[in-house]
Amino acid sequence: KCTRMTVSKSEFSNNHDGILLNHGSAYNMIIENILKNNEQGGIEIAYGNGHDNHISRNRINENGARGVYLNDAYHNHITNNMFYDNGKKATKNNMQAAEVLIDGKSSGNVVDYNIFKTDHTYNFKYTIYSSKEAGSNHLLNNRMEYSKP
């Protein structure tokens, strides 16, 4: 559990997860980082009650299963990030592929003003996926762009 931490202007690559906030982590700022080529996810707020974290102005690309994963997470803000090519290893690891995956009883999260780029080289993932257990979350002003491979 971590609280009121700022992670800024760093690169996280070739790890299991780029950044993992778990067990009630709250009020953290993850800004202007590069998260790429991590086995599971770029940023994960998981394992219960992570809340009021801000993920902003990051470049999140080519992570194995998902770019950002929220599981039982509340009132987090995912804003002004660039997502590209996350999820290509998900089926190999028997996981749901998505740029942003909202799972468990996550609610009150805001996903806005992000850019999601794709080259459509594979078709088994979602841009934003919300599980049936998730509560009310807010997806606003996001943009999807096609880029040639």
Phi, psi and omega in degrees: 000131174228148184223136175058041177257145174244129173243119188216145173054045180233165176239133177237112182216153177060038175246177172294305171235146176295299177225131178238118173253118185227171174047055174086017177302137187213153174060033178265153178241122175242102188226140173056047177248166171246124179235109186213153175057032174272146188301313182260287185220161176287305178225131178233129171246102194215176176065032166103118164065023171295131184211155174057036174266150180241123178244110189215142173058037177259156170253115188239106186213151173058034173273150192303308186250322184198158177281304177231135180236123175246123178227118185052048183242145188228139171054039175267154181240121178244103193224138172058040177257160175247121179248139177205127167062035174271143173107004184291339180260004187297315182292327176298323181264009179057047181235160175285130181264134178194154170291314174231125180242120179252116191226173181063211181265034180298136178204158178073011178279150180241124175242105184215153178056034175264158174244127178246117180254145177215152174248005178057032178280349173213153189233027183253012183241165176253152171287301174234125181238130176240123182288165182292340179280338184294148178273210181278121177234163187241117180247110189225139168054033176271155182232134175253133181232142174264134175230139183292141180293000000 
